[in-house]
Short mmCIF file of C-alpha atoms in Angstrom, two decimals:
data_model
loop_
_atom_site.label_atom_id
_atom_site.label_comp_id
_atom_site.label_asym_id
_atom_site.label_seq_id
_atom_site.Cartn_x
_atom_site.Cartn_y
_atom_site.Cartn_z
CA UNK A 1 211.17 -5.42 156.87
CA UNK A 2 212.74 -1.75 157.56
CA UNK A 3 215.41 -2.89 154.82
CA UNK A 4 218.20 0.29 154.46
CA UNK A 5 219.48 1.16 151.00
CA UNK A 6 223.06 2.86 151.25
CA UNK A 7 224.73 6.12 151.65
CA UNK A 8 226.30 8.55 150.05
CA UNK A 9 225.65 9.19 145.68
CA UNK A 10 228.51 7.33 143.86
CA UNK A 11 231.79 9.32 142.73
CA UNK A 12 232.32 10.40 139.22
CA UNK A 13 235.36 8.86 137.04
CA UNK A 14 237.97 11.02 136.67
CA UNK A 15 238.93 10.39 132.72
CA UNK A 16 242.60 10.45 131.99
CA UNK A 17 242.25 9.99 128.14
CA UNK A 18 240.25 8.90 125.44
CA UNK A 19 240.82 7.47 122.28
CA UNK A 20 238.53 6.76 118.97
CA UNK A 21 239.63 3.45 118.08
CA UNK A 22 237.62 2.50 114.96
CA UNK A 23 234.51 3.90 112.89
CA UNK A 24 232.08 0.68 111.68
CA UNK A 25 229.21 2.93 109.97
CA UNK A 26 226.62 2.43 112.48
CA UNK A 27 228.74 2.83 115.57
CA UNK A 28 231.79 3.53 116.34
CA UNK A 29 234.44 2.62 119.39
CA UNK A 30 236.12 5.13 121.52
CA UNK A 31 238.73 4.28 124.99
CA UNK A 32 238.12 5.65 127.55
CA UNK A 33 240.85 5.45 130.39
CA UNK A 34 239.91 6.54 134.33
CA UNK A 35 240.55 6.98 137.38
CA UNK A 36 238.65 5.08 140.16
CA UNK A 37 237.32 7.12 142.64
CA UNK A 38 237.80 4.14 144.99
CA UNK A 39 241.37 3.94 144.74
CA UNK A 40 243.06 5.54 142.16
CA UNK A 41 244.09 2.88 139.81
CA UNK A 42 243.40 3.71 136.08
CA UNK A 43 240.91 1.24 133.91
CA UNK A 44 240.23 1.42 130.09
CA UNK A 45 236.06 0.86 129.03
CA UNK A 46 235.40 0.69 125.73
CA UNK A 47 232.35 2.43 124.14
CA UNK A 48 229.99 2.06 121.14
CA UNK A 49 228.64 5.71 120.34
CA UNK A 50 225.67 5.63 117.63
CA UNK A 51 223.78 8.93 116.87
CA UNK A 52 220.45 9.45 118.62
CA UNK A 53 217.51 7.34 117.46
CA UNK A 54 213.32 7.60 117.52
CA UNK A 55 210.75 4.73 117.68
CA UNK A 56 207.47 6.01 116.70
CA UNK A 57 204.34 4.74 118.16
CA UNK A 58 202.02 4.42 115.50
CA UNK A 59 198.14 4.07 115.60
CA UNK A 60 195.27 3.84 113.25
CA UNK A 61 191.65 5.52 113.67
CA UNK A 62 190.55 1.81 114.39
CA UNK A 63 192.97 1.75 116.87
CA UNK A 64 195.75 -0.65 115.20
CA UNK A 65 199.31 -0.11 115.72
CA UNK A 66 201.31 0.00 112.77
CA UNK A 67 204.24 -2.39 112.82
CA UNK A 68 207.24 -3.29 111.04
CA UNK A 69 208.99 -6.83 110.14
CA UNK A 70 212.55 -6.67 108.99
CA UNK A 71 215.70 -9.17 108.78
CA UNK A 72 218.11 -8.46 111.53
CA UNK A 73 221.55 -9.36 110.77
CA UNK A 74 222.61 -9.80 114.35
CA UNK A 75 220.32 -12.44 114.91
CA UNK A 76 219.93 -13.41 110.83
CA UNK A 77 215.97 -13.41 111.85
CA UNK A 78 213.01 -11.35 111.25
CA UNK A 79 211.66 -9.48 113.89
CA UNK A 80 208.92 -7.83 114.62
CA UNK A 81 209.15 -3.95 115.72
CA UNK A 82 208.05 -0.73 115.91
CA UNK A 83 208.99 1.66 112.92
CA UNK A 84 212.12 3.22 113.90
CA UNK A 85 215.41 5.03 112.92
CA UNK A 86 218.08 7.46 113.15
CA UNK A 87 217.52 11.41 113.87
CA UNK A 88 219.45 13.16 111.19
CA UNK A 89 221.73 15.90 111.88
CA UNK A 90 219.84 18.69 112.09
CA UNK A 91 216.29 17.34 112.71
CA UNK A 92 214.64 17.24 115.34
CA UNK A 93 213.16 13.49 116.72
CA UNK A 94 209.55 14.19 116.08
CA UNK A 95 210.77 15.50 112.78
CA UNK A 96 212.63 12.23 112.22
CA UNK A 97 209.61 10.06 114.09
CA UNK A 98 207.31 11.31 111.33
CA UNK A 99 210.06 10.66 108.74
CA UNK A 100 210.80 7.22 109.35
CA UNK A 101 207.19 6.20 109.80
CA UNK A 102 207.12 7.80 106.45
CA UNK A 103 209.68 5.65 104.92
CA UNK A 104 209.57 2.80 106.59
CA UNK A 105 205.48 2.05 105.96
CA UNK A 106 203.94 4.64 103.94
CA UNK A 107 202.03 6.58 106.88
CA UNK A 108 201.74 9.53 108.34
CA UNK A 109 199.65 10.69 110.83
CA UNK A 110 199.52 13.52 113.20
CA UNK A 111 202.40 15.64 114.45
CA UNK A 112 204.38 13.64 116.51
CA UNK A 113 204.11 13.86 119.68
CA UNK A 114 207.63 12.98 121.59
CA UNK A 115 206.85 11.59 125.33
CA UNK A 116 210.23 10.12 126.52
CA UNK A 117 214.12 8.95 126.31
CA UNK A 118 215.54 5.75 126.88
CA UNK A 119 218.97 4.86 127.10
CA UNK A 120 219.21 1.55 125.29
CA UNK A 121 222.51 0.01 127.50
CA UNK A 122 224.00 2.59 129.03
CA UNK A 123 226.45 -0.54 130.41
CA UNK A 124 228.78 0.25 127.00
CA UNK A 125 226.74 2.35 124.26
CA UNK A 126 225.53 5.83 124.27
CA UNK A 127 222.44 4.90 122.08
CA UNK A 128 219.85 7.02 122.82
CA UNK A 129 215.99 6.21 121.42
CA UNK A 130 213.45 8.76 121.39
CA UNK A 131 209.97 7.67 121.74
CA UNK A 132 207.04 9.71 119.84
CA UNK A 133 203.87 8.52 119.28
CA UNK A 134 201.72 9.65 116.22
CA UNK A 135 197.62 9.26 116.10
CA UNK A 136 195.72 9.31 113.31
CA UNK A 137 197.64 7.18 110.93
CA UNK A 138 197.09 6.26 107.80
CA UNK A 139 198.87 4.98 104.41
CA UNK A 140 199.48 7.91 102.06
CA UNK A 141 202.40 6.53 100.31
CA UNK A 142 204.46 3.64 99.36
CA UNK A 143 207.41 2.99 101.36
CA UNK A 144 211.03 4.45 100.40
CA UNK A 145 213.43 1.73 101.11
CA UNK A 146 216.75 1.24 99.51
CA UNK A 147 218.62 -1.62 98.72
CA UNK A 148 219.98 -2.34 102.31
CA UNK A 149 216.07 -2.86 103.43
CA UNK A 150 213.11 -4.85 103.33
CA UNK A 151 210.14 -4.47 105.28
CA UNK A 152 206.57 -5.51 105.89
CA UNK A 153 204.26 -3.14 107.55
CA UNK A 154 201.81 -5.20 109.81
CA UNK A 155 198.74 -3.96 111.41
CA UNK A 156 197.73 -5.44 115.07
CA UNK A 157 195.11 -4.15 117.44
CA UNK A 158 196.74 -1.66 119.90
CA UNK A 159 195.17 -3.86 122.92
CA UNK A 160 197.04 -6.52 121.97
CA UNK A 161 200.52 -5.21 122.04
CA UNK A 162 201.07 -6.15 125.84
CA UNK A 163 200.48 -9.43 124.96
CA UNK A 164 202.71 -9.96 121.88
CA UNK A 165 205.24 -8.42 124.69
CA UNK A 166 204.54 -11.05 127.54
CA UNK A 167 204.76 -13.94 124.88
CA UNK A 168 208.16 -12.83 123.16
CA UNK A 169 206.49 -11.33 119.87
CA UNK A 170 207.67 -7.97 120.46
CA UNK A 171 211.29 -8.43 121.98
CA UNK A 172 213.15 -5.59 120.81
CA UNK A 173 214.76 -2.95 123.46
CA UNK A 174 213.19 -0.25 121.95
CA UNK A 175 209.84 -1.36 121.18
CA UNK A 176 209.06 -2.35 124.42
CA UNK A 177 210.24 0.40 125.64
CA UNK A 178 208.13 2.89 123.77
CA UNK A 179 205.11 0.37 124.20
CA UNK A 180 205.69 0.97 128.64
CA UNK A 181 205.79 4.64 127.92
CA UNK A 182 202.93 4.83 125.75
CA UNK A 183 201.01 2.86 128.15
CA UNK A 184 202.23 4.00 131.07
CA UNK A 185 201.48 7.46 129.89
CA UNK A 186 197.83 7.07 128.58
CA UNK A 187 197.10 5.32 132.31
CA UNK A 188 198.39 8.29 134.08
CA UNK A 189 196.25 10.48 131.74
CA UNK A 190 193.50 8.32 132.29
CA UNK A 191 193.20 8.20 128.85
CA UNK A 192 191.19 5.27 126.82
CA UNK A 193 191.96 6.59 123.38
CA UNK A 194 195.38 6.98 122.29
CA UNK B 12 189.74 3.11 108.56
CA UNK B 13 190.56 -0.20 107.33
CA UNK B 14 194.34 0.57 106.71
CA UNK B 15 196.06 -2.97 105.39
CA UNK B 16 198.96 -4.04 105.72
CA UNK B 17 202.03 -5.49 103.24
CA UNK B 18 202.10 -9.16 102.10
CA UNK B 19 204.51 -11.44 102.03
CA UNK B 20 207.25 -12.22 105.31
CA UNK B 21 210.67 -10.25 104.56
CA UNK B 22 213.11 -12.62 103.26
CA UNK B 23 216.62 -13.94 105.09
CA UNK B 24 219.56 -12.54 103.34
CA UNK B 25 222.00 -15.22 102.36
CA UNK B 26 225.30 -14.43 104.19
CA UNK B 27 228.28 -14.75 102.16
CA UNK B 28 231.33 -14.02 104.54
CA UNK B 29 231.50 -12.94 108.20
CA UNK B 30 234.79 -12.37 110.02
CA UNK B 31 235.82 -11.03 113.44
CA UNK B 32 237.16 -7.88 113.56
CA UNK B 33 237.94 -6.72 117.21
CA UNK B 34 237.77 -7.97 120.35
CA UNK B 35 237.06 -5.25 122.91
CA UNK B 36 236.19 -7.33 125.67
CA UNK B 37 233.34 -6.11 127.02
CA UNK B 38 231.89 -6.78 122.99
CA UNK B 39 233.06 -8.31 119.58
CA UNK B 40 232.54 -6.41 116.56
CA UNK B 41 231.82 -8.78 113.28
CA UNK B 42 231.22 -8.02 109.85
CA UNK B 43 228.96 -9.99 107.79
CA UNK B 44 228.80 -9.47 103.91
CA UNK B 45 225.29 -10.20 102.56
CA UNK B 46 223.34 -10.53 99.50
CA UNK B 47 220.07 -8.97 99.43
CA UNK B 48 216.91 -10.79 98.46
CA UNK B 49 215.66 -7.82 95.88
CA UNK B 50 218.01 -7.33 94.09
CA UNK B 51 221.22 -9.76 95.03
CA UNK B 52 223.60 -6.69 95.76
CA UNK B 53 226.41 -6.93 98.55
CA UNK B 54 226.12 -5.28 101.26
CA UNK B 55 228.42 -5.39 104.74
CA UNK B 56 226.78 -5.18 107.83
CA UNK B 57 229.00 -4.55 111.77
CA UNK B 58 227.50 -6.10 114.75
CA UNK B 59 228.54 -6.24 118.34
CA UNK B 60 228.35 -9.12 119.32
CA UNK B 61 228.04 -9.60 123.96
CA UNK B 62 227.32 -12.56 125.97
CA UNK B 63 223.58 -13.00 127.29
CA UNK B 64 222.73 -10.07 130.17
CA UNK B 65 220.42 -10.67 133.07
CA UNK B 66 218.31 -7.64 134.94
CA UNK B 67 216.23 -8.74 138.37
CA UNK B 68 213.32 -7.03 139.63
CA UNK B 69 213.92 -8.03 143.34
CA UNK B 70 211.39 -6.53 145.70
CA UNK B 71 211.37 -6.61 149.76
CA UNK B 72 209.31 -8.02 152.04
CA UNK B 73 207.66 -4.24 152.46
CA UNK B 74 207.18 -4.12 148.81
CA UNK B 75 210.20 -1.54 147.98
CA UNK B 76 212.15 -2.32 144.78
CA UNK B 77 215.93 -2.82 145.26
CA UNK B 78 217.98 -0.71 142.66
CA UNK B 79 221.67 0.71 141.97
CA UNK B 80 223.32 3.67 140.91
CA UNK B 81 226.66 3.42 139.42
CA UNK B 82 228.51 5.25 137.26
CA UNK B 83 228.16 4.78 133.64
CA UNK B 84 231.33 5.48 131.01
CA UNK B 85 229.04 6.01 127.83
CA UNK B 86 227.65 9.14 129.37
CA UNK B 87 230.21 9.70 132.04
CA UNK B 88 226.92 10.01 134.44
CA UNK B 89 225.95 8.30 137.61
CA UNK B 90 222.24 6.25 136.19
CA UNK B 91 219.96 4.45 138.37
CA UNK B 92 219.27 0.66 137.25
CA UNK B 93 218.13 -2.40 138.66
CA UNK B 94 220.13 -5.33 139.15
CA UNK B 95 221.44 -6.41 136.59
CA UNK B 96 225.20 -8.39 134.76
CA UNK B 97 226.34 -11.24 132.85
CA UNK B 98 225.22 -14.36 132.88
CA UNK B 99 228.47 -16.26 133.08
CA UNK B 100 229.39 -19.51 131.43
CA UNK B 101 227.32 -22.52 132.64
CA UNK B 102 225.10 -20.34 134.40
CA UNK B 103 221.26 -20.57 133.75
CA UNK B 104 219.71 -16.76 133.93
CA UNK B 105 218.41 -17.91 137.41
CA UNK B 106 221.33 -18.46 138.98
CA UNK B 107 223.26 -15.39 137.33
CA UNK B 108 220.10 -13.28 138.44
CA UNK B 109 220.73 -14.61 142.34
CA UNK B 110 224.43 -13.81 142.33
CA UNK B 111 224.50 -10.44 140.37
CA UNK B 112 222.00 -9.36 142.95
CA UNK B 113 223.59 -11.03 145.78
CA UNK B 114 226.96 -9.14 144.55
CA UNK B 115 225.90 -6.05 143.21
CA UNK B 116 223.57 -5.25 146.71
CA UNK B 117 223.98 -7.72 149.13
CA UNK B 118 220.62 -8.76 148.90
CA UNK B 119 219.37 -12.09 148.65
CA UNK B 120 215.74 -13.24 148.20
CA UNK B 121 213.65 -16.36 147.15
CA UNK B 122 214.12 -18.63 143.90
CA UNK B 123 214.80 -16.04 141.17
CA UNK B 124 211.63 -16.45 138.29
CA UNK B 125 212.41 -15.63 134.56
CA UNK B 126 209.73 -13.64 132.91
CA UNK B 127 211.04 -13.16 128.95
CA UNK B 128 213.90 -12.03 127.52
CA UNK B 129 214.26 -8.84 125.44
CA UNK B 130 216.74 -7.80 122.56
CA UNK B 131 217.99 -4.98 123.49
CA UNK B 132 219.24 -3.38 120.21
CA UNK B 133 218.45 -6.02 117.10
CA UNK B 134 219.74 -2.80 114.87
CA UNK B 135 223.44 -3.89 115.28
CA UNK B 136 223.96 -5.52 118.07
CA UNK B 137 223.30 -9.03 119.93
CA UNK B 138 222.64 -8.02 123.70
CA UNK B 139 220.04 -9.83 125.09
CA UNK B 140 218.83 -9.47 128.47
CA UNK B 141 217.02 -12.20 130.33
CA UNK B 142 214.53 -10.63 133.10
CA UNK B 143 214.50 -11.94 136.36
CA UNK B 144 212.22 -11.75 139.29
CA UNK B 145 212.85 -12.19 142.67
CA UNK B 146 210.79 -11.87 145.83
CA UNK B 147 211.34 -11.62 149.79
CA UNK B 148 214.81 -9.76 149.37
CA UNK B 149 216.42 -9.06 152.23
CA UNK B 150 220.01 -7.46 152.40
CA UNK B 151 222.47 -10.57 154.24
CA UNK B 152 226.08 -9.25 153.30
CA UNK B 153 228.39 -6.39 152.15
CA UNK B 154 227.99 -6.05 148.19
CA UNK B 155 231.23 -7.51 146.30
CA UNK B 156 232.38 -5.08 144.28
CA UNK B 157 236.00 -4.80 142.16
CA UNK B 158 237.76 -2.03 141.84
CA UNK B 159 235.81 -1.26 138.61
CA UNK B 160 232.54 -0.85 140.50
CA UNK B 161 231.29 1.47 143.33
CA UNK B 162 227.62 1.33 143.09
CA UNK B 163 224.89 2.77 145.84
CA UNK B 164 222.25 0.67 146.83
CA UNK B 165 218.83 2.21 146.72
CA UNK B 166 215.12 1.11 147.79
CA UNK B 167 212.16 2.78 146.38
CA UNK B 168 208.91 1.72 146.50
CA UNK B 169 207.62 -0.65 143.98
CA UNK B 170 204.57 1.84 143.35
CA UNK B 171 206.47 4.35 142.40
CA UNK B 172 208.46 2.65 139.69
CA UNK B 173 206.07 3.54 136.55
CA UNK B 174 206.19 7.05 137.71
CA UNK B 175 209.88 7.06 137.90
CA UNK B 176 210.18 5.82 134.40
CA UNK B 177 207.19 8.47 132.84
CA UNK B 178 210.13 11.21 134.75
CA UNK B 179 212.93 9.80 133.43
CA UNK B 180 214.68 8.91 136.63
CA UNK B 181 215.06 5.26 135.50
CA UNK B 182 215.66 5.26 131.87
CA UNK B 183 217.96 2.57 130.87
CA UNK B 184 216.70 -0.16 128.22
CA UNK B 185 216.81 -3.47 129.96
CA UNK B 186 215.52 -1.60 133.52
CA UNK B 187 212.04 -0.26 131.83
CA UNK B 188 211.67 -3.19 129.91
CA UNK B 189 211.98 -5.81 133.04
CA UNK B 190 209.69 -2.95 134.76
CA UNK B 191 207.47 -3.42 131.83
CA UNK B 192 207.54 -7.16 131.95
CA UNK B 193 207.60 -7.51 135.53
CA UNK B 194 204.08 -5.42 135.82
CA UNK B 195 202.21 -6.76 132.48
CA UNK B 196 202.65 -9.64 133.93
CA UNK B 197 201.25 -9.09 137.33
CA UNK B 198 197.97 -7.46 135.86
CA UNK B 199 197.83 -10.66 133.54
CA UNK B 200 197.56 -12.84 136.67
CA UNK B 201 195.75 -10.39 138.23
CA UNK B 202 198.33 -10.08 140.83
CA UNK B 203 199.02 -7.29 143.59
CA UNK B 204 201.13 -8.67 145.58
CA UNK B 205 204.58 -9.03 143.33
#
């Protein structure tokens, strides 16, 4: 009881220098060296910085949430997301949100509506992941994919996304993400429908 | 109305080479050349690669949630997280949950519970975070920090977490998705109490 949490906001890193150390395509490193505010001996961290991303929050008019499986070469498995991507240069996210839905599955939907930001691991990356959700959806389309991608658009009941969460279904950062925020949101709205 | 979805489970790419490429301690980058299942082009794929990750959602006795602001290098910003670190070699995510808590806060609490475990960014990286619960916390010694670390202790209560992700004051990856976990699972067992 009456525990005490501590004083005083935690001091900002003076940087010294910084350094971009290699460029891999989908991220790239930088070095950052700084000053602890502690004691004033210098540390390098290395970062990964990626451009901004979206995962879009897709649902039918009978209320199924459009999915997408895909081979993941970290793990050299398929999992099971939410359609996602990069936002272009230039775009904005609920521009890319409806684009990548687009591509990735073949629907579209209703202007995107953006609801949060998550920082993916803020512990070493600056990934950033939009989350918009789109209502309405339906397939207009066949996918766009190129050579580097293939997909399979799956269909589940939107009540039964918690679920796929809680037994390991749905495991991906972002996805789950988006899925809490979506939620979260609808529950504060005190909204059944979408 | 009755939208369908694809056919047919994504194929595995055969990998045909992977080598390390850099070492930057806190992650590995690899590259893995790979033949795609459409069409059997090459393409090369980077991955960062990071040991296993462990976030705890410890809560107090007065049902306040125990979490940490530090100061993160991607972003050069001060964030507020839970918990959370590596799960060191030999270490089950229990026992890495108890002493990143125990050394990050000072708290200690009742036998930490693992809920799931989420992939934090499938896209190109490894990182996977093991969620951890842990109940009864009570602060019982000065935090052990290096000189890398100067984090601030803070107690909010549990209640007010959801809200606190919906306003992006807690937006990192592996804190809203143990939130997430941590609370889905509750209402699953029809829990109120933690």
């Amino acid at each position: 009881m009456g525990e005490k949490g501590d004083e005083g906001k935690p001091r900002a890193w003076e940087r010294v220098s910084s350094e971009q150390l290699a460029d891999y395509g989908i991220f790239r490193v930088r070095r950052d060296r700084a000053r602890s505010p502690r004691d004033g001996s210098e540390h390098d961290f290395h970062v990964a910085e990626s451009p901004d991303g979206v995962a879009v929050v897709a649902l039918t008019e009978d209320r199924r949430l459009v999915l997408v499986e895909q081979f993941r070469h970290p793990f050299r498995e398929v999992t099971l997301e939410l359609p996602s991507g990069i936002v272009d240069e230039g775009e904005s996210p609920a521009e890319a949100a409806a684009r990548e839905l687009r591509e990735e599955t073949g629907f579209e939907g209703g202007e995107a509506e953006v609801i949060g930001c998550i920082r993916l691991n803020p512990s070493w990356a600056t990934s950033r992941v939009h989350v918009a959700v789109v209502r309405g959806a339906a397939r207009t389309a066949e996918k766009d994919e190129d050579a580097g991608e293939e997909t399979r658009v799956r269909l589940v009941p939107a009540d039964r996304a918690r679920e796929m969460v809680l037994k390991g279904e749905i495991d991906a950062g972002a996805a789950v993400c988006a899925l809490a925020l979506w939620m979260w949101n609808r529950e504060r709205r005190g909204m059944e429908d979408g």
